[in-house]
PDB file of C-alpha atoms in Angstrom:
ATOM      1  CA  MET A1397     191.059  62.377-169.404  1.00 34.00           C
ATOM      2  CA  THR A1398     191.540  64.507-172.403  1.00 38.00           C
ATOM      3  CA  ASP A1399     193.553  68.042-171.119  1.00 44.00           C
ATOM      4  CA  LEU A1400     189.998  70.475-171.269  1.00 44.00           C
ATOM      5  CA  LYS A1401     192.201  73.411-169.866  1.00 45.00           C
ATOM      6  CA  GLN A1402     192.206  75.650-172.652  1.00 49.00           C
ATOM      7  CA  SER A1403     189.299  74.806-174.524  1.00 62.00           C
ATOM      8  CA  TYR A1404     186.750  75.552-171.825  1.00 92.00           C
ATOM      9  CA  SER A1405     188.163  78.400-170.333  1.00 96.00           C
ATOM     10  CA  VAL A1406     188.445  82.381-170.257  1.00 97.00           C
ATOM     11  CA  ARG A1407     191.259  84.236-170.079  1.00 97.00           C
ATOM     12  CA  LEU A1408     191.219  86.610-166.872  1.00 98.00           C
ATOM     13  CA  ASN A1409     193.102  90.177-167.427  1.00 98.00           C
ATOM     14  CA  ASP A1410     195.771  88.961-165.724  1.00 98.00           C
ATOM     15  CA  GLY A1411     196.807  86.088-168.055  1.00 97.00           C
ATOM     16  CA  HIS A1412     195.740  83.302-166.100  1.00 98.00           C
ATOM     17  CA  PHE A1413     192.940  80.734-167.600  1.00 97.00           C
ATOM     18  CA  MET A1414     189.516  80.104-165.737  1.00 98.00           C
ATOM     19  CA  PRO A1415     187.527  77.301-166.578  1.00 98.00           C
ATOM     20  CA  VAL A1416     184.165  78.736-167.598  1.00 98.00           C
ATOM     21  CA  LEU A1417     181.922  76.104-165.610  1.00 98.00           C
ATOM     22  CA  GLY A1418     182.731  75.580-162.116  1.00 98.00           C
ATOM     23  CA  PHE A1419     182.116  73.596-159.127  1.00 98.00           C
ATOM     24  CA  GLY A1420     180.113  75.429-156.056  1.00 97.00           C
ATOM     25  CA  THR A1421     180.758  73.892-152.778  1.00 96.00           C
ATOM     26  CA  TYR A1422     178.636  75.560-150.488  1.00 93.00           C
ATOM     27  CA  ALA A1423     176.354  73.717-148.361  1.00 87.00           C
ATOM     28  CA  PRO A1424     173.577  74.531-145.274  1.00 83.00           C
ATOM     29  CA  ASP A1425     174.955  74.165-141.785  1.00 83.00           C
ATOM     30  CA  HIS A1426     172.978  70.621-141.564  1.00 86.00           C
ATOM     31  CA  THR A1427     174.845  69.318-144.049  1.00 88.00           C
ATOM     32  CA  PRO A1428     177.773  66.913-143.019  1.00 90.00           C
ATOM     33  CA  LYS A1429     180.766  68.435-144.395  1.00 90.00           C
ATOM     34  CA  SER A1430     182.348  64.858-145.658  1.00 91.00           C
ATOM     35  CA  GLN A1431     179.183  65.392-148.347  1.00 94.00           C
ATOM     36  CA  ALA A1432     181.396  68.192-149.602  1.00 94.00           C
ATOM     37  CA  ALA A1433     184.125  65.917-149.760  1.00 96.00           C
ATOM     38  CA  GLU A1434     182.206  63.417-151.816  1.00 97.00           C
ATOM     39  CA  ALA A1435     180.600  65.527-154.268  1.00 97.00           C
ATOM     40  CA  THR A1436     183.899  67.057-155.115  1.00 98.00           C
ATOM     41  CA  LYS A1437     185.465  63.838-155.894  1.00 98.00           C
ATOM     42  CA  VAL A1438     182.662  63.413-158.008  1.00 98.00           C
ATOM     43  CA  ALA A1439     182.936  66.698-159.878  1.00 98.00           C
ATOM     44  CA  ILE A1440     186.205  65.868-160.468  1.00 98.00           C
ATOM     45  CA  ASP A1441     185.602  62.737-162.133  1.00 98.00           C
ATOM     46  CA  VAL A1442     183.060  63.947-164.322  1.00 97.00           C
ATOM     47  CA  GLY A1443     185.227  66.965-165.523  1.00 97.00           C
ATOM     48  CA  PHE A1444     184.869  69.758-163.387  1.00 98.00           C
ATOM     49  CA  ARG A1445     188.463  71.214-163.222  1.00 97.00           C
ATOM     50  CA  HIS A1446     186.984  74.925-161.413  1.00 98.00           C
ATOM     51  CA  ILE A1447     186.235  74.340-157.725  1.00 98.00           C
ATOM     52  CA  ASP A1448     184.749  77.203-155.785  1.00 98.00           C
ATOM     53  CA  SER A1449     184.833  77.388-152.250  1.00 98.00           C
ATOM     54  CA  ALA A1450     185.609  80.161-149.425  1.00 97.00           C
ATOM     55  CA  TYR A1451     186.532  80.403-145.643  1.00 97.00           C
ATOM     56  CA  LEU A1452     182.863  81.004-144.885  1.00 96.00           C
ATOM     57  CA  TYR A1453     181.651  77.418-145.813  1.00 95.00           C
ATOM     58  CA  GLN A1454     183.725  75.644-143.125  1.00 95.00           C
ATOM     59  CA  ASN A1455     184.866  72.877-145.730  1.00 96.00           C
ATOM     60  CA  GLU A1456     187.859  73.951-146.876  1.00 97.00           C
ATOM     61  CA  GLU A1457     189.835  70.770-144.896  1.00 97.00           C
ATOM     62  CA  GLU A1458     187.268  68.517-146.709  1.00 97.00           C
ATOM     63  CA  VAL A1459     187.311  69.969-150.412  1.00 98.00           C
ATOM     64  CA  GLY A1460     191.444  69.755-150.011  1.00 98.00           C
ATOM     65  CA  GLN A1461     191.156  66.422-149.034  1.00 98.00           C
ATOM     66  CA  ALA A1462     189.316  65.516-152.202  1.00 98.00           C
ATOM     67  CA  ILE A1463     191.288  67.885-154.142  1.00 98.00           C
ATOM     68  CA  TRP A1464     194.439  65.805-153.183  1.00 98.00           C
ATOM     69  CA  GLU A1465     192.947  62.261-153.104  1.00 98.00           C
ATOM     70  CA  LYS A1466     192.201  62.916-157.155  1.00 98.00           C
ATOM     71  CA  ILE A1467     195.836  64.281-157.641  1.00 98.00           C
ATOM     72  CA  ALA A1468     197.038  61.267-155.720  1.00 98.00           C
ATOM     73  CA  ASP A1469     194.812  58.407-157.738  1.00 98.00           C
ATOM     74  CA  GLY A1470     196.095  60.390-161.272  1.00 98.00           C
ATOM     75  CA  THR A1471     192.848  61.687-162.164  1.00 97.00           C
ATOM     76  CA  VAL A1472     194.116  65.627-162.276  1.00 98.00           C
ATOM     77  CA  LYS A1473     197.567  67.095-161.479  1.00 97.00           C
ATOM     78  CA  ARG A1474     197.378  70.136-159.418  1.00 98.00           C
ATOM     79  CA  GLU A1475     197.847  72.723-162.284  1.00 97.00           C
ATOM     80  CA  ASP A1476     194.760  70.936-163.939  1.00 97.00           C
ATOM     81  CA  ILE A1477     192.471  71.970-161.134  1.00 98.00           C
ATOM     82  CA  PHE A1478     191.161  76.011-160.589  1.00 98.00           C
ATOM     83  CA  TYR A1479     190.366  76.540-156.770  1.00 98.00           C
ATOM     84  CA  THR A1480     188.674  79.723-155.488  1.00 98.00           C
ATOM     85  CA  THR A1481     188.552  80.863-152.089  1.00 98.00           C
ATOM     86  CA  LYS A1482     187.447  83.778-150.899  1.00 98.00           C
ATOM     87  CA  LEU A1483     188.247  86.541-148.056  1.00 98.00           C
ATOM     88  CA  TRP A1484     185.628  86.647-145.463  1.00 98.00           C
ATOM     89  CA  ALA A1485     184.064  90.058-144.026  1.00 98.00           C
ATOM     90  CA  THR A1486     185.958  89.670-140.727  1.00 98.00           C
ATOM     91  CA  PHE A1487     189.038  89.791-142.304  1.00 98.00           C
ATOM     92  CA  LEU A1488     189.029  92.987-144.370  1.00 98.00           C
ATOM     93  CA  ARG A1489     191.603  94.305-142.650  1.00 98.00           C
ATOM     94  CA  PRO A1490     194.395  94.754-144.363  1.00 98.00           C
ATOM     95  CA  GLU A1491     196.916  93.275-141.877  1.00 98.00           C
ATOM     96  CA  LEU A1492     194.260  90.164-141.227  1.00 98.00           C
ATOM     97  CA  VAL A1493     194.360  89.088-145.161  1.00 98.00           C
ATOM     98  CA  ARG A1494     197.270  87.410-145.734  1.00 98.00           C
ATOM     99  CA  PRO A1495     196.905  85.265-142.543  1.00 98.00           C
ATOM    100  CA  ALA A1496     193.096  84.617-143.418  1.00 98.00           C
ATOM    101  CA  LEU A1497     194.325  83.179-146.982  1.00 98.00           C
ATOM    102  CA  GLU A1498     197.527  81.350-145.334  1.00 98.00           C
ATOM    103  CA  SER A1499     194.677  79.874-142.971  1.00 98.00           C
ATOM    104  CA  SER A1500     192.558  78.680-146.179  1.00 98.00           C
ATOM    105  CA  LEU A1501     196.095  77.476-147.464  1.00 98.00           C
ATOM    106  CA  LYS A1502     196.681  75.367-144.624  1.00 98.00           C
ATOM    107  CA  LYS A1503     193.407  73.863-144.550  1.00 98.00           C
ATOM    108  CA  LEU A1504     193.549  72.819-148.050  1.00 98.00           C
ATOM    109  CA  GLY A1505     197.220  71.592-148.201  1.00 97.00           C
ATOM    110  CA  LEU A1506     197.843  73.752-150.970  1.00 98.00           C
ATOM    111  CA  ASP A1507     200.579  76.265-151.278  1.00 97.00           C
ATOM    112  CA  TYR A1508     198.536  78.666-153.486  1.00 98.00           C
ATOM    113  CA  VAL A1509     195.212  78.929-154.716  1.00 98.00           C
ATOM    114  CA  ASP A1510     194.337  79.877-158.344  1.00 98.00           C
ATOM    115  CA  LEU A1511     191.842  82.913-157.126  1.00 98.00           C
ATOM    116  CA  PHE A1512     191.465  84.297-154.127  1.00 98.00           C
ATOM    117  CA  ILE A1513     188.487  87.307-153.482  1.00 98.00           C
ATOM    118  CA  ILE A1514     187.065  89.573-151.187  1.00 98.00           C
ATOM    119  CA  HIS A1515     183.646  87.524-150.933  1.00 98.00           C
ATOM    120  CA  VAL A1516     181.696  90.762-150.134  1.00 98.00           C
ATOM    121  CA  PRO A1517     182.573  94.476-149.635  1.00 98.00           C
ATOM    122  CA  PHE A1518     180.952  95.112-145.995  1.00 98.00           C
ATOM    123  CA  ALA A1519     183.810  94.431-143.193  1.00 98.00           C
ATOM    124  CA  MET A1520     182.349  92.702-139.898  1.00 98.00           C
ATOM    125  CA  LYS A1521     184.055  93.004-136.616  1.00 98.00           C
ATOM    126  CA  ALA A1522     187.408  91.385-136.801  1.00 97.00           C
ATOM    127  CA  GLY A1523     188.026  88.424-134.961  1.00 91.00           C
ATOM    128  CA  GLU A1524     187.133  84.585-134.585  1.00 86.00           C
ATOM    129  CA  GLU A1525     183.319  84.676-134.827  1.00 95.00           C
ATOM    130  CA  LEU A1526     182.095  84.437-138.411  1.00 96.00           C
ATOM    131  CA  LEU A1527     179.316  86.325-137.800  1.00 96.00           C
ATOM    132  CA  PRO A1528     179.773  88.514-135.369  1.00 98.00           C
ATOM    133  CA  LYS A1529     176.296  89.569-133.061  1.00 97.00           C
ATOM    134  CA  ASN A1530     176.075  92.182-130.608  1.00 96.00           C
ATOM    135  CA  ALA A1531     173.516  91.612-127.701  1.00 96.00           C
ATOM    136  CA  SER A1532     170.361  91.693-129.747  1.00 96.00           C
ATOM    137  CA  GLY A1533     171.405  89.398-132.347  1.00 95.00           C
ATOM    138  CA  GLU A1534     172.222  91.748-134.692  1.00 96.00           C
ATOM    139  CA  ILE A1535     175.685  91.216-137.279  1.00 97.00           C
ATOM    140  CA  ILE A1536     178.017  94.069-136.017  1.00 98.00           C
ATOM    141  CA  LEU A1537     179.674  95.566-139.110  1.00 98.00           C
ATOM    142  CA  GLU A1538     182.207  97.932-139.531  1.00 97.00           C
ATOM    143  CA  THR A1539     184.079 100.059-142.132  1.00 96.00           C
ATOM    144  CA  VAL A1540     187.137  99.172-143.963  1.00 98.00           C
ATOM    145  CA  ASP A1541     188.633 101.168-146.568  1.00 98.00           C
ATOM    146  CA  LEU A1542     188.384  98.804-149.565  1.00 98.00           C
ATOM    147  CA  CYS A1543     191.549 100.371-151.514  1.00 98.00           C
ATOM    148  CA  ASP A1544     193.583  99.001-148.437  1.00 98.00           C
ATOM    149  CA  THR A1545     191.950  95.490-148.575  1.00 98.00           C
ATOM    150  CA  TRP A1546     192.765  95.471-152.026  1.00 98.00           C
ATOM    151  CA  GLU A1547     196.033  96.265-151.651  1.00 98.00           C
ATOM    152  CA  ALA A1548     196.782  93.930-149.370  1.00 98.00           C
ATOM    153  CA  LEU A1549     195.132  91.212-151.961  1.00 99.00           C
ATOM    154  CA  GLU A1550     197.743  92.363-154.159  1.00 99.00           C
ATOM    155  CA  LYS A1551     200.477  91.551-152.140  1.00 98.00           C
ATOM    156  CA  CYS A1552     198.861  88.269-151.635  1.00 98.00           C
ATOM    157  CA  LYS A1553     199.477  87.743-155.450  1.00 98.00           C
ATOM    158  CA  ASP A1554     202.811  89.237-155.404  1.00 98.00           C
ATOM    159  CA  ALA A1555     203.908  86.417-152.623  1.00 98.00           C
ATOM    160  CA  GLY A1556     202.740  83.709-154.949  1.00 98.00           C
ATOM    161  CA  LEU A1557     200.105  82.528-152.629  1.00 98.00           C
ATOM    162  CA  THR A1558     197.438  83.017-155.380  1.00 98.00           C
ATOM    163  CA  LYS A1559     197.151  83.244-159.023  1.00 98.00           C
ATOM    164  CA  SER A1560     194.556  85.620-159.654  1.00 98.00           C
ATOM    165  CA  ILE A1561     192.844  88.288-157.251  1.00 99.00           C
ATOM    166  CA  GLY A1562     189.171  89.623-157.794  1.00 98.00           C
ATOM    167  CA  VAL A1563     186.013  90.474-155.835  1.00 98.00           C
ATOM    168  CA  SER A1564     182.243  89.373-154.902  1.00 98.00           C
ATOM    169  CA  ASN A1565     179.368  90.942-154.447  1.00 98.00           C
ATOM    170  CA  PHE A1566     180.237  94.278-155.927  1.00 98.00           C
ATOM    171  CA  ASN A1567     178.415  97.013-157.821  1.00 98.00           C
ATOM    172  CA  HIS A1568     179.376  99.018-160.641  1.00 98.00           C
ATOM    173  CA  LYS A1569     180.586 101.920-158.383  1.00 98.00           C
ATOM    174  CA  LEU A1570     182.757  99.688-155.885  1.00 98.00           C
ATOM    175  CA  LEU A1571     184.263  98.175-158.906  1.00 98.00           C
ATOM    176  CA  GLU A1572     185.563 101.431-159.783  1.00 98.00           C
ATOM    177  CA  LEU A1573     186.883 102.463-156.392  1.00 98.00           C
ATOM    178  CA  ILE A1574     189.150  99.805-157.195  1.00 98.00           C
ATOM    179  CA  LEU A1575     190.179 100.452-160.651  1.00 98.00           C
ATOM    180  CA  ASN A1576     190.195 103.953-160.017  1.00 98.00           C
ATOM    181  CA  LYS A1577     192.807 103.546-157.161  1.00 98.00           C
ATOM    182  CA  PRO A1578     195.963 105.802-157.157  1.00 97.00           C
ATOM    183  CA  GLY A1579     198.569 103.298-157.656  1.00 97.00           C
ATOM    184  CA  LEU A1580     196.456 100.478-158.416  1.00 98.00           C
ATOM    185  CA  LYS A1581     198.758  97.511-159.279  1.00 98.00           C
ATOM    186  CA  TYR A1582     196.465  94.930-160.520  1.00 98.00           C
ATOM    187  CA  LYS A1583     192.889  95.314-161.554  1.00 98.00           C
ATOM    188  CA  PRO A1584     190.121  92.745-160.324  1.00 98.00           C
ATOM    189  CA  THR A1585     190.071  89.536-162.698  1.00 98.00           C
ATOM    190  CA  CYS A1586     186.409  88.837-161.672  1.00 98.00           C
ATOM    191  CA  ASN A1587     183.037  89.897-159.981  1.00 98.00           C
ATOM    192  CA  GLN A1588     181.364  86.985-158.601  1.00 98.00           C
ATOM    193  CA  VAL A1589     177.655  87.781-157.808  1.00 98.00           C
ATOM    194  CA  GLU A1590     174.313  85.888-157.859  1.00 97.00           C
ATOM    195  CA  CYS A1591     173.149  85.797-161.541  1.00 98.00           C
ATOM    196  CA  HIS A1592     170.473  83.345-163.459  1.00 98.00           C
ATOM    197  CA  PRO A1593     167.304  84.114-165.756  1.00 98.00           C
ATOM    198  CA  TYR A1594     165.495  86.045-162.669  1.00 97.00           C
ATOM    199  CA  LEU A1595     168.600  88.455-162.071  1.00 97.00           C
ATOM    200  CA  ASN A1596     170.376  88.425-165.382  1.00 98.00           C
ATOM    201  CA  GLN A1597     172.455  91.320-164.418  1.00 98.00           C
ATOM    202  CA  SER A1598     172.988  92.713-168.150  1.00 98.00           C
ATOM    203  CA  LYS A1599     173.947  96.224-167.208  1.00 98.00           C
ATOM    204  CA  LEU A1600     176.617  94.699-164.587  1.00 98.00           C
ATOM    205  CA  LEU A1601     177.761  92.357-167.072  1.00 98.00           C
ATOM    206  CA  GLU A1602     178.101  94.839-169.821  1.00 98.00           C
ATOM    207  CA  PHE A1603     179.980  97.031-167.415  1.00 98.00           C
ATOM    208  CA  CYS A1604     182.243  94.244-166.496  1.00 98.00           C
ATOM    209  CA  LYS A1605     183.137  93.148-169.899  1.00 98.00           C
ATOM    210  CA  SER A1606     184.164  97.012-170.848  1.00 98.00           C
ATOM    211  CA  LYS A1607     186.691  96.837-168.017  1.00 98.00           C
ATOM    212  CA  ASP A1608     187.820  93.472-168.831  1.00 98.00           C
ATOM    213  CA  ILE A1609     186.372  92.149-165.769  1.00 98.00           C
ATOM    214  CA  VAL A1610     184.882  88.171-166.109  1.00 98.00           C
ATOM    215  CA  LEU A1611     181.489  88.103-164.305  1.00 98.00           C
ATOM    216  CA  VAL A1612     180.947  84.772-162.385  1.00 98.00           C
ATOM    217  CA  ALA A1613     177.822  83.711-161.554  1.00 98.00           C
ATOM    218  CA  TYR A1614     176.519  82.329-158.361  1.00 97.00           C
ATOM    219  CA  SER A1615     173.103  80.796-157.856  1.00 95.00           C
ATOM    220  CA  ALA A1616     173.320  79.942-161.665  1.00 96.00           C
ATOM    221  CA  LEU A1617     170.593  77.503-161.148  1.00 95.00           C
ATOM    222  CA  GLY A1618     168.444  79.690-158.939  1.00 92.00           C
ATOM    223  CA  SER A1619     169.433  79.393-155.303  1.00 79.00           C
ATOM    224  CA  GLN A1620     169.519  76.242-152.464  1.00 72.00           C
ATOM    225  CA  ARG A1621     167.565  78.425-150.648  1.00 76.00           C
ATOM    226  CA  ASP A1622     169.200  78.146-147.224  1.00 76.00           C
ATOM    227  CA  PRO A1623     166.782  79.772-144.539  1.00 77.00           C
ATOM    228  CA  GLN A1624     169.715  82.077-143.273  1.00 77.00           C
ATOM    229  CA  TRP A1625     170.603  84.216-146.324  1.00 77.00           C
ATOM    230  CA  VAL A1626     167.031  83.296-148.223  1.00 83.00           C
ATOM    231  CA  ASP A1627     163.161  84.063-148.239  1.00 84.00           C
ATOM    232  CA  PRO A1628     161.340  80.662-148.154  1.00 81.00           C
ATOM    233  CA  ASP A1629     158.683  82.215-150.001  1.00 84.00           C
ATOM    234  CA  SER A1630     160.938  82.938-153.272  1.00 87.00           C
ATOM    235  CA  PRO A1631     160.150  81.404-156.610  1.00 90.00           C
ATOM    236  CA  HIS A1632     162.111  78.170-157.712  1.00 92.00           C
ATOM    237  CA  LEU A1633     163.943  79.297-160.838  1.00 95.00           C
ATOM    238  CA  LEU A1634     164.319  75.556-162.125  1.00 95.00           C
ATOM    239  CA  GLU A1635     160.385  75.147-161.885  1.00 94.00           C
ATOM    240  CA  GLU A1636     160.161  78.246-164.469  1.00 96.00           C
ATOM    241  CA  PRO A1637     157.622  76.898-167.354  1.00 97.00           C
ATOM    242  CA  ILE A1638     160.106  78.959-169.939  1.00 98.00           C
ATOM    243  CA  LEU A1639     162.750  77.099-168.813  1.00 98.00           C
ATOM    244  CA  LYS A1640     161.399  73.666-169.187  1.00 98.00           C
ATOM    245  CA  SER A1641     160.172  74.300-172.378  1.00 98.00           C
ATOM    246  CA  ILE A1642     163.331  75.501-173.786  1.00 98.00           C
ATOM    247  CA  ALA A1643     164.429  72.111-171.743  1.00 98.00           C
ATOM    248  CA  LYS A1644     162.328  69.499-173.238  1.00 98.00           C
ATOM    249  CA  LYS A1645     163.168  70.963-177.026  1.00 98.00           C
ATOM    250  CA  HIS A1646     166.912  70.385-176.635  1.00 98.00           C
ATOM    251  CA  SER A1647     165.696  66.949-174.469  1.00 98.00           C
ATOM    252  CA  ARG A1648     167.906  68.702-171.754  1.00 98.00           C
ATOM    253  CA  SER A1649     167.196  69.791-168.185  1.00 97.00           C
ATOM    254  CA  PRO A1650     166.199  73.262-166.927  1.00 97.00           C
ATOM    255  CA  GLY A1651     169.286  73.581-164.803  1.00 97.00           C
ATOM    256  CA  GLN A1652     171.599  72.357-168.211  1.00 98.00           C
ATOM    257  CA  VAL A1653     169.851  75.199-169.893  1.00 98.00           C
ATOM    258  CA  ALA A1654     170.380  77.944-167.218  1.00 98.00           C
ATOM    259  CA  LEU A1655     173.932  77.014-166.985  1.00 98.00           C
ATOM    260  CA  ARG A1656     174.024  77.072-171.000  1.00 98.00           C
ATOM    261  CA  TYR A1657     172.767  80.322-171.076  1.00 98.00           C
ATOM    262  CA  GLN A1658     175.385  81.794-169.190  1.00 98.00           C
ATOM    263  CA  LEU A1659     178.276  80.254-171.155  1.00 97.00           C
ATOM    264  CA  GLN A1660     176.404  81.931-174.339  1.00 97.00           C
ATOM    265  CA  ARG A1661     176.803  85.250-172.648  1.00 97.00           C
ATOM    266  CA  GLY A1662     180.606  84.961-171.630  1.00 97.00           C
ATOM    267  CA  VAL A1663     179.931  84.690-167.878  1.00 98.00           C
ATOM    268  CA  VAL A1664     181.492  81.662-166.032  1.00 98.00           C
ATOM    269  CA  GLY A1665     178.762  79.914-164.312  1.00 98.00           C
ATOM    270  CA  LEU A1666     178.873  77.977-160.977  1.00 98.00           C
ATOM    271  CA  ALA A1667     176.662  74.783-160.752  1.00 97.00           C
ATOM    272  CA  LYS A1668     176.210  73.673-157.147  1.00 95.00           C
ATOM    273  CA  SER A1669     175.041  70.312-156.537  1.00 94.00           C
ATOM    274  CA  PHE A1670     175.888  67.300-153.942  1.00 93.00           C
ATOM    275  CA  SER A1671     173.714  64.716-156.019  1.00 94.00           C
ATOM    276  CA  GLU A1672     175.942  62.660-158.416  1.00 96.00           C
ATOM    277  CA  LYS A1673     173.164  62.203-160.991  1.00 96.00           C
ATOM    278  CA  ARG A1674     172.664  66.083-161.118  1.00 96.00           C
ATOM    279  CA  ILE A1675     176.789  66.902-160.800  1.00 97.00           C
ATOM    280  CA  LYS A1676     177.225  64.583-163.906  1.00 97.00           C
ATOM    281  CA  GLU A1677     174.146  66.771-165.774  1.00 97.00           C
ATOM    282  CA  ASN A1678     175.446  69.853-164.779  1.00 97.00           C
ATOM    283  CA  PHE A1679     178.530  69.222-166.853  1.00 97.00           C
ATOM    284  CA  GLN A1680     176.946  67.944-169.688  1.00 97.00           C
ATOM    285  CA  ILE A1681     176.246  71.359-171.411  1.00 97.00           C
ATOM    286  CA  PHE A1682     178.988  71.732-173.980  1.00 96.00           C
ATOM    287  CA  ASP A1683     177.390  69.902-176.809  1.00 94.00           C
ATOM    288  CA  PHE A1684     174.074  71.356-177.148  1.00 96.00           C
ATOM    289  CA  GLU A1685     173.729  75.383-178.372  1.00 97.00           C
ATOM    290  CA  LEU A1686     170.483  77.455-177.329  1.00 98.00           C
ATOM    291  CA  THR A1687     169.299  79.466-180.646  1.00 98.00           C
ATOM    292  CA  PRO A1688     169.095  83.025-180.378  1.00 98.00           C
ATOM    293  CA  GLU A1689     165.421  82.956-179.817  1.00 98.00           C
ATOM    294  CA  ASP A1690     165.991  80.870-176.757  1.00 98.00           C
ATOM    295  CA  MET A1691     168.282  83.165-175.360  1.00 98.00           C
ATOM    296  CA  LYS A1692     166.065  86.161-175.767  1.00 98.00           C
ATOM    297  CA  ALA A1693     163.379  84.193-174.474  1.00 98.00           C
ATOM    298  CA  ILE A1694     165.473  83.623-171.069  1.00 98.00           C
ATOM    299  CA  ASP A1695     166.339  87.004-171.294  1.00 98.00           C
ATOM    300  CA  GLY A1696     162.936  87.951-170.828  1.00 98.00           C
ATOM    301  CA  LEU A1697     162.524  86.491-167.823  1.00 98.00           C
ATOM    302  CA  ASN A1698     164.842  88.614-165.827  1.00 97.00           C
ATOM    303  CA  ARG A1699     162.580  90.453-162.696  1.00 95.00           C
ATOM    304  CA  ASN A1700     165.270  91.822-160.751  1.00 91.00           C
ATOM    305  CA  LEU A1701     164.892  88.730-157.894  1.00 94.00           C
ATOM    306  CA  ARG A1702     167.829  88.639-155.641  1.00 94.00           C
ATOM    307  CA  TYR A1703     167.487  85.442-153.363  1.00 93.00           C
ATOM    308  CA  ASP A1704     170.671  86.546-151.177  1.00 92.00           C
ATOM    309  CA  LYS A1705     169.470  89.964-150.101  1.00 93.00           C
ATOM    310  CA  LEU A1706     172.238  90.569-147.869  1.00 95.00           C
ATOM    311  CA  GLN A1707     169.437  92.890-146.305  1.00 94.00           C
ATOM    312  CA  PHE A1708     171.377  93.277-142.572  1.00 95.00           C
ATOM    313  CA  ALA A1709     174.282  94.934-144.337  1.00 97.00           C
ATOM    314  CA  ALA A1710     171.605  97.529-145.937  1.00 96.00           C
ATOM    315  CA  ASN A1711     173.184 101.017-144.146  1.00 96.00           C
ATOM    316  CA  HIS A1712     176.580  99.774-144.565  1.00 97.00           C
ATOM    317  CA  PRO A1713     178.922 103.041-146.586  1.00 97.00           C
ATOM    318  CA  TYR A1714     179.486  99.693-148.922  1.00 98.00           C
ATOM    319  CA  PHE A1715     176.257  98.016-149.138  1.00 98.00           C
ATOM    320  CA  PRO A1716     176.297  96.649-152.842  1.00 98.00           C
ATOM    321  CA  PHE A1717     172.396  96.548-153.755  1.00 97.00           C
ATOM    322  CA  SER A1718     171.080  99.698-153.133  1.00 93.00           C
ATOM    323  CA  GLU A1719     172.770 100.838-156.608  1.00 94.00           C
ATOM    324  CA  GLU A1720     170.817  99.565-160.030  1.00 94.00           C
ATOM    325  CA  TYR A1721     173.884  97.336-160.869  1.00 97.00           C
TER     326      TYR A1721
END
């Protein structure tokens, strides 16, 4: 295997490097967790070096095991892998941050992660339940000062438990809250948000670039439409005729075009698939280029369509989607 470390990577504002294409490991509850392990091994075999998971996904034991098997068989070394985990909403209180990361590390069998990010800006009731609900079935939210949470992440970086720290599902106002924090030690390196041709986040991308924050795209291929989070009637991105015609012109798949689009606008794309054929296909995006006309046509597909609306948190003071960007 050639060392892909620098060639297809972006430099973060803390000096570390993030591969520009990542493998997403989230799967709906009904998917056996063992599939996450198998898919992660295939992903590493075909060339993925950036692996994205989270405490919420409840698959870190399997993903960690896959990484270790690939280290054991000589495919990669630990330092070749860029591994991301996320701080779930029930652990945003500052005193819970480090124990949450340590819990992920223990499951993974790793002594550090490459990136630790705040999964969502709004806190849920602290405790072991992933989605704490009241008697009427509504998720119980609470307010934790994000600046306090951020300080706890900074301490995790100083302790060597993570190389880099960042956020997810933040709008520009929430990013400013952190950036303007008195005594800020480290800026967020990235903001991971839903981003695809139907929701291209051009304003947020421009803002992030101006602050030297990398935008990382989840649902870059549309969404896997987990009914727990996503409306089953939402349109299928990969069926989009314009994507299909551009794909046909380049003898590529619509998914490859959607990922290449992100790459060319300076966005790090996450590709989630548990199918061996598509995992391979999703990595083959470094040997073709979209023309300026292609890029413009794809830009024109933007319709601010959000698959993952997080509507249950709409009344929270840190709800991220009431702002334009």
